């Protein structure tokens, strides 16, 4: 609860791919890197295709063997266990990308400029209402940041600065990075040591906690906010969305995304954001876009409280 007489501390943490953007950006990233290398006399299309094929094969084999199977998993703990079990597969794929040379010699500024260009050309489409969402959050001087399993935090910053303007894009982004040698490494936060490569739901949860500690100095068991909202769209977001003390909002264009179906299957009720603060005790909601989030009772009550 927010104590009367004290300023409410409200924070937002967002996923990037499929949440801020309308769809995953991995293809756009790969196409940029392939064009970059081709301009330097290196044709790596076949190498990238091989990486995708091997990942798909590894994933399919893992899903086939993993127990309990998809239809047998009945609890949040079992579902989280599955997503955590994907770590080895994801890291193998990251290693293949690192060894392929796909990202070699691509500098931080190259990634940022590609982010700018991707928004301008429509290669990356930012989800409807995102600018207004940031305008409301920034206008009330609320904390917000991004936690993502994306290959390049600098690309993310490029996308955000193009869509929002440089001032509003000065935020914390925890995502993987590629070195000039082409290796993918984990995120960093100021002078903190590098954390492991961000690839699965548990790594995202750890990164969220690191970001909260950076913001507030809160311990691992506290988030330091009177209200913390996490917004995400996929299985890698499941632990952040359902973490204790967090209000989770699932982004789903029709309410029937894979994550929505999995949550329903394991018995977790996810109601539309229109129902926030209307008597429902649920802490997990869904929205089609940021317009619906900004127009929800959560935002109406939040801005009223902050303006009083």
Short mmCIF file of C-alpha atoms in Angstrom, two decimals:
data_model
loop_
_atom_site.label_atom_id
_atom_site.label_comp_id
_atom_site.label_asym_id
_atom_site.label_seq_id
_atom_site.Cartn_x
_atom_site.Cartn_y
_atom_site.Cartn_z
CA UNK A 1 0.00 0.00 0.00
CA UNK A 2 1.06 3.61 -0.57
CA UNK A 3 1.27 5.62 2.62
CA UNK A 4 -0.64 8.89 2.58
CA UNK A 5 1.63 11.85 2.95
CA UNK A 6 4.57 10.19 1.26
CA UNK A 7 5.38 10.31 -2.43
CA UNK A 8 4.52 6.99 -4.08
CA UNK A 9 7.47 5.19 -5.62
CA UNK A 10 6.32 3.57 -8.84
CA UNK A 11 8.56 1.75 -11.28
CA UNK A 12 8.20 0.01 -14.63
CA UNK A 13 10.43 -2.64 -16.16
CA UNK A 14 9.78 -3.70 -19.75
CA UNK A 15 10.85 -6.46 -22.07
CA UNK A 16 11.91 -5.27 -25.54
CA UNK A 17 11.26 -7.81 -28.33
CA UNK A 18 7.54 -8.37 -28.86
CA UNK A 19 6.69 -5.96 -26.04
CA UNK A 20 8.07 -2.55 -26.95
CA UNK A 21 8.36 -3.75 -30.55
CA UNK A 22 5.46 -5.33 -32.41
CA UNK A 23 7.47 -8.48 -33.12
CA UNK A 24 10.81 -10.13 -32.45
CA UNK A 25 13.77 -8.25 -33.93
CA UNK A 26 16.24 -11.13 -34.37
CA UNK A 27 15.71 -11.27 -38.15
CA UNK A 28 16.32 -7.53 -38.46
CA UNK A 29 19.49 -7.82 -36.38
CA UNK A 30 20.75 -10.74 -38.46
CA UNK A 31 20.01 -8.98 -41.75
CA UNK A 32 21.91 -5.91 -40.59
CA UNK A 33 24.91 -7.98 -39.53
CA UNK A 34 24.85 -9.99 -42.77
CA UNK A 35 24.80 -6.80 -44.84
CA UNK A 36 27.58 -5.32 -42.72
CA UNK A 37 29.81 -8.35 -43.25
CA UNK A 38 28.94 -8.62 -46.96
CA UNK A 39 30.06 -5.03 -47.49
CA UNK A 40 33.42 -6.18 -46.18
CA UNK A 41 33.63 -9.19 -48.48
CA UNK A 42 32.26 -11.80 -46.09
CA UNK A 43 29.17 -13.76 -47.16
CA UNK A 44 27.71 -15.38 -44.02
CA UNK A 45 24.11 -16.11 -45.03
CA UNK A 46 24.75 -19.85 -45.05
CA UNK A 47 26.40 -19.64 -41.63
CA UNK A 48 23.37 -17.85 -40.19
CA UNK A 49 20.98 -20.35 -41.76
CA UNK A 50 23.00 -23.14 -40.15
CA UNK A 51 22.78 -21.44 -36.74
CA UNK A 52 18.99 -21.22 -37.05
CA UNK A 53 18.69 -24.85 -38.18
CA UNK A 54 20.84 -26.17 -35.33
CA UNK A 55 18.93 -24.14 -32.77
CA UNK A 56 15.60 -25.39 -34.10
CA UNK A 57 16.84 -29.00 -34.02
CA UNK A 58 18.20 -28.66 -30.47
CA UNK A 59 15.00 -27.04 -29.26
CA UNK A 60 12.74 -29.67 -30.85
CA UNK A 61 14.76 -32.54 -29.38
CA UNK A 62 14.74 -30.94 -25.94
CA UNK A 63 10.99 -30.36 -25.98
CA UNK A 64 10.39 -33.94 -27.08
CA UNK A 65 12.46 -35.38 -24.23
CA UNK A 66 11.64 -32.90 -21.45
CA UNK A 67 9.39 -34.11 -18.65
CA UNK A 68 6.85 -33.18 -17.56
CA UNK A 69 5.72 -32.51 -21.13
CA UNK A 70 3.80 -29.46 -22.30
CA UNK A 71 0.34 -30.85 -21.60
CA UNK A 72 1.48 -32.47 -18.34
CA UNK A 73 2.78 -29.32 -16.69
CA UNK A 74 0.15 -28.05 -14.27
CA UNK A 75 1.88 -25.54 -11.98
CA UNK A 76 3.86 -22.33 -12.30
CA UNK A 77 6.87 -24.08 -10.79
CA UNK A 78 6.78 -26.78 -13.47
CA UNK A 79 6.42 -24.21 -16.24
CA UNK A 80 9.30 -22.13 -14.87
CA UNK A 81 11.36 -25.31 -14.65
CA UNK A 82 10.88 -25.88 -18.37
CA UNK A 83 11.95 -22.35 -19.34
CA UNK A 84 15.01 -22.60 -17.11
CA UNK A 85 15.92 -25.92 -18.70
CA UNK A 86 16.40 -24.15 -22.05
CA UNK A 87 19.53 -22.38 -20.81
CA UNK A 88 22.02 -24.86 -22.28
CA UNK A 89 20.31 -24.76 -25.68
CA UNK A 90 20.22 -20.96 -25.70
CA UNK A 91 23.86 -20.66 -24.64
CA UNK A 92 24.95 -23.11 -27.35
CA UNK A 93 23.21 -20.92 -29.91
CA UNK A 94 24.78 -17.76 -28.48
CA UNK A 95 28.18 -19.46 -28.70
CA UNK A 96 27.58 -20.40 -32.35
CA UNK A 97 26.77 -16.77 -33.12
CA UNK A 98 29.88 -15.62 -31.26
CA UNK A 99 32.12 -18.02 -33.18
CA UNK A 100 30.52 -17.31 -36.56
CA UNK A 101 32.04 -13.87 -36.94
CA UNK A 102 28.61 -12.44 -37.72
CA UNK A 103 29.07 -9.52 -35.34
CA UNK A 104 32.80 -8.98 -35.87
CA UNK A 105 33.95 -5.34 -36.15
CA UNK A 106 30.47 -3.97 -35.48
CA UNK A 107 30.98 -1.06 -33.09
CA UNK A 108 28.55 0.30 -30.47
CA UNK A 109 27.75 3.27 -32.69
CA UNK A 110 27.01 0.97 -35.65
CA UNK A 111 24.39 -0.83 -33.56
CA UNK A 112 22.84 2.44 -32.42
CA UNK A 113 22.70 3.81 -35.96
CA UNK A 114 21.11 0.59 -37.14
CA UNK A 115 18.49 0.98 -34.40
CA UNK A 116 17.74 4.49 -35.70
CA UNK A 117 17.53 3.29 -39.31
CA UNK A 118 15.42 0.25 -38.44
CA UNK A 119 12.69 2.46 -36.98
CA UNK A 120 12.86 4.94 -39.87
CA UNK A 121 12.58 2.24 -42.54
CA UNK A 122 9.96 0.17 -40.74
CA UNK A 123 12.26 -2.83 -40.26
CA UNK A 124 11.39 -2.46 -36.58
CA UNK A 125 7.92 -1.27 -35.58
CA UNK A 126 7.35 0.09 -32.09
CA UNK A 127 4.10 -1.04 -30.49
CA UNK A 128 1.12 1.30 -30.56
CA UNK A 129 0.95 3.77 -27.68
CA UNK A 130 4.52 3.34 -26.50
CA UNK A 131 5.41 7.01 -26.96
CA UNK A 132 2.41 8.10 -24.91
CA UNK A 133 3.27 5.52 -22.23
CA UNK A 134 6.80 6.92 -21.91
CA UNK A 135 5.47 10.47 -21.97
CA UNK A 136 3.21 9.76 -18.98
CA UNK A 137 5.89 7.87 -17.07
CA UNK A 138 8.62 10.43 -17.78
CA UNK A 139 6.27 13.34 -17.14
CA UNK A 140 5.75 12.07 -13.60
CA UNK A 141 9.48 11.36 -13.20
CA UNK A 142 8.87 7.66 -12.63
CA UNK A 143 11.60 5.07 -13.03
CA UNK A 144 11.49 2.78 -16.03
CA UNK A 145 13.96 0.48 -17.71
CA UNK A 146 14.39 -2.46 -20.08
CA UNK A 147 15.53 -6.03 -19.43
CA UNK A 148 15.99 -8.11 -22.58
CA UNK A 149 17.61 -11.27 -23.96
CA UNK A 150 18.35 -9.34 -27.17
CA UNK A 151 21.83 -9.63 -28.69
CA UNK A 152 22.58 -5.89 -28.50
CA UNK A 153 21.74 -3.34 -25.82
CA UNK A 154 23.16 -0.64 -28.11
CA UNK A 155 20.68 -1.58 -30.84
CA UNK A 156 17.87 -1.28 -28.28
CA UNK A 157 19.09 2.16 -27.27
CA UNK A 158 19.19 3.17 -30.93
CA UNK A 159 15.58 2.09 -31.44
CA UNK A 160 14.42 3.90 -28.30
CA UNK A 161 16.27 7.13 -29.03
CA UNK A 162 14.84 7.22 -32.57
CA UNK A 163 11.30 6.59 -31.35
CA UNK A 164 11.38 8.69 -28.19
CA UNK A 165 14.14 11.24 -28.72
CA UNK A 166 17.51 11.19 -27.00
CA UNK A 167 16.31 12.71 -23.71
CA UNK A 168 13.60 10.13 -23.04
CA UNK A 169 15.87 7.27 -24.13
CA UNK A 170 18.41 7.93 -21.35
CA UNK A 171 17.34 4.94 -19.30
CA UNK A 172 18.72 1.69 -17.96
CA UNK A 173 18.87 -1.09 -20.55
CA UNK A 174 20.05 -4.50 -19.37
CA UNK A 175 20.64 -6.72 -22.39
CA UNK A 176 23.47 -8.65 -23.98
CA UNK A 177 26.21 -6.95 -25.98
CA UNK A 178 28.58 -8.00 -28.72
CA UNK A 179 32.27 -7.23 -28.55
CA UNK A 180 34.24 -5.91 -31.50
CA UNK A 181 35.56 -9.45 -31.90
CA UNK A 182 31.99 -10.67 -32.36
CA UNK A 183 31.46 -12.43 -29.02
CA UNK A 184 28.15 -12.03 -27.20
CA UNK A 185 28.57 -11.14 -23.54
CA UNK A 186 26.16 -10.35 -20.73
CA UNK A 187 24.96 -6.90 -19.63
CA UNK A 188 26.71 -4.53 -17.30
CA UNK A 189 25.32 -1.95 -14.92
CA UNK A 190 27.67 0.97 -14.27
CA UNK A 191 30.77 -0.41 -12.53
CA UNK A 192 29.22 -3.74 -11.57
CA UNK A 193 30.90 -6.87 -12.81
CA UNK A 194 29.51 -8.50 -15.92
CA UNK A 195 26.68 -10.89 -15.23
CA UNK A 196 26.14 -14.07 -17.19
CA UNK A 197 24.71 -13.99 -20.69
CA UNK A 198 21.04 -13.13 -20.48
CA UNK A 199 19.17 -15.96 -22.20
CA UNK A 200 16.43 -17.47 -20.01
CA UNK A 201 13.69 -16.48 -17.57
CA UNK A 202 15.83 -16.93 -14.44
CA UNK A 203 18.57 -14.70 -15.86
CA UNK A 204 15.95 -12.07 -16.60
CA UNK A 205 14.67 -12.24 -13.03
CA UNK A 206 18.21 -11.82 -11.71
CA UNK A 207 18.77 -8.84 -14.01
CA UNK A 208 15.51 -7.26 -12.86
CA UNK A 209 16.65 -7.57 -9.24
CA UNK A 210 20.05 -6.06 -10.11
CA UNK A 211 18.34 -3.14 -11.79
CA UNK A 212 16.04 -2.57 -8.82
CA UNK A 213 19.01 -2.65 -6.45
CA UNK A 214 20.78 -0.13 -8.67
CA UNK A 215 17.75 2.15 -8.58
CA UNK A 216 16.83 1.92 -4.90
CA UNK A 217 19.54 0.05 -2.99
CA UNK A 218 16.85 -2.44 -1.94
CA UNK A 219 17.85 -5.95 -0.89
CA UNK A 220 17.23 -8.99 -3.09
CA UNK A 221 14.00 -9.74 -1.21
CA UNK A 222 12.59 -6.24 -1.63
CA UNK A 223 12.00 -4.13 -4.70
CA UNK A 224 12.03 -0.69 -3.08
CA UNK A 225 8.83 0.46 -4.81
CA UNK A 226 5.31 0.92 -3.50
CA UNK A 227 4.23 -0.42 -6.90
CA UNK A 228 6.37 -2.22 -9.47
CA UNK A 229 4.94 -3.14 -12.87
CA UNK A 230 6.61 -5.56 -15.28
CA UNK A 231 5.47 -5.70 -18.90
CA UNK A 232 6.43 -8.63 -21.15
CA UNK A 233 5.12 -11.00 -23.79
CA UNK A 234 6.91 -14.37 -23.78
CA UNK A 235 8.16 -17.33 -21.77
CA UNK A 236 11.40 -15.59 -20.87
CA UNK A 237 9.27 -13.02 -19.00
CA UNK A 238 7.31 -15.51 -16.91
CA UNK A 239 9.42 -15.21 -13.75
CA UNK A 240 9.46 -11.41 -13.79
CA UNK A 241 5.73 -11.24 -14.51
CA UNK A 242 4.87 -13.53 -11.59
CA UNK A 243 7.54 -12.39 -9.11
CA UNK A 244 6.41 -11.53 -5.60
CA UNK A 245 5.49 -7.87 -5.22
CA UNK A 246 5.19 -7.33 -8.96
CA UNK A 247 2.12 -6.45 -10.99
CA UNK A 248 2.58 -8.24 -14.31
CA UNK A 249 1.09 -7.15 -17.63
CA UNK A 250 1.29 -9.58 -20.54
CA UNK A 251 1.30 -7.97 -23.98
CA UNK A 252 -0.79 -10.06 -26.38
CA UNK A 253 -2.46 -8.78 -29.53
CA UNK A 254 -5.48 -11.06 -29.18
CA UNK A 255 -5.22 -12.50 -25.67
CA UNK A 256 -4.35 -15.87 -27.20
CA UNK A 257 -0.55 -15.74 -27.41
CA UNK A 258 1.56 -18.76 -26.48
CA UNK A 259 2.32 -17.31 -23.04
CA UNK A 260 -1.34 -16.51 -22.39
CA UNK A 261 -2.29 -20.07 -23.30
CA UNK A 262 0.42 -21.53 -21.06
CA UNK A 263 -0.64 -19.38 -18.11
CA UNK A 264 -4.24 -20.43 -18.58
CA UNK A 265 -3.19 -24.09 -18.86
CA UNK A 266 -1.40 -24.00 -15.50
CA UNK A 267 -4.36 -22.34 -13.81
CA UNK A 268 -3.26 -18.71 -13.67
CA UNK A 269 -6.01 -16.20 -14.37
CA UNK A 270 -4.97 -13.26 -16.54
CA UNK A 271 -7.57 -10.51 -16.87
CA UNK A 272 -7.60 -7.50 -19.15
CA UNK A 273 -6.10 -4.26 -17.82
CA UNK A 274 -9.54 -2.65 -17.91
CA UNK A 275 -10.28 -4.69 -14.78
CA UNK A 276 -7.37 -3.35 -12.73
CA UNK A 277 -8.58 -1.82 -9.46
CA UNK A 278 -12.18 -2.87 -10.07
CA UNK A 279 -12.43 -5.32 -7.22
CA UNK A 280 -10.28 -8.03 -8.76
CA UNK A 281 -7.49 -9.39 -6.58
CA UNK A 282 -5.54 -10.77 -9.53
CA UNK A 283 -2.07 -9.37 -10.03
CA UNK A 284 -1.54 -10.58 -13.60
CA UNK A 285 -3.15 -8.72 -16.46
CA UNK A 286 -2.92 -8.44 -20.23
CA UNK A 287 -3.16 -5.69 -22.84
CA UNK A 288 -3.04 -5.52 -26.62
CA UNK A 289 -0.83 -2.43 -26.68
CA UNK A 290 0.39 0.51 -24.64
CA UNK A 291 -2.69 2.58 -25.44
CA UNK A 292 -4.72 0.10 -23.41
CA UNK A 293 -2.21 0.25 -20.56
CA UNK A 294 -2.21 4.05 -20.48
CA UNK A 295 -6.01 4.10 -20.59
CA UNK A 296 -6.39 1.49 -17.86
CA UNK A 297 -7.63 2.21 -14.31
CA UNK A 298 -4.04 1.58 -13.15
CA UNK A 299 -2.74 4.60 -15.02
CA UNK A 300 -5.75 6.77 -14.31
CA UNK A 301 -5.48 6.17 -10.56
CA UNK A 302 -1.69 6.39 -10.59
CA UNK A 303 -1.55 9.75 -12.35
CA UNK A 304 -4.37 11.11 -10.16
CA UNK A 305 -2.48 10.06 -7.04
CA UNK A 306 0.74 11.62 -8.29
CA UNK A 307 -0.99 14.83 -9.36
CA UNK A 308 -2.78 15.34 -6.02
#
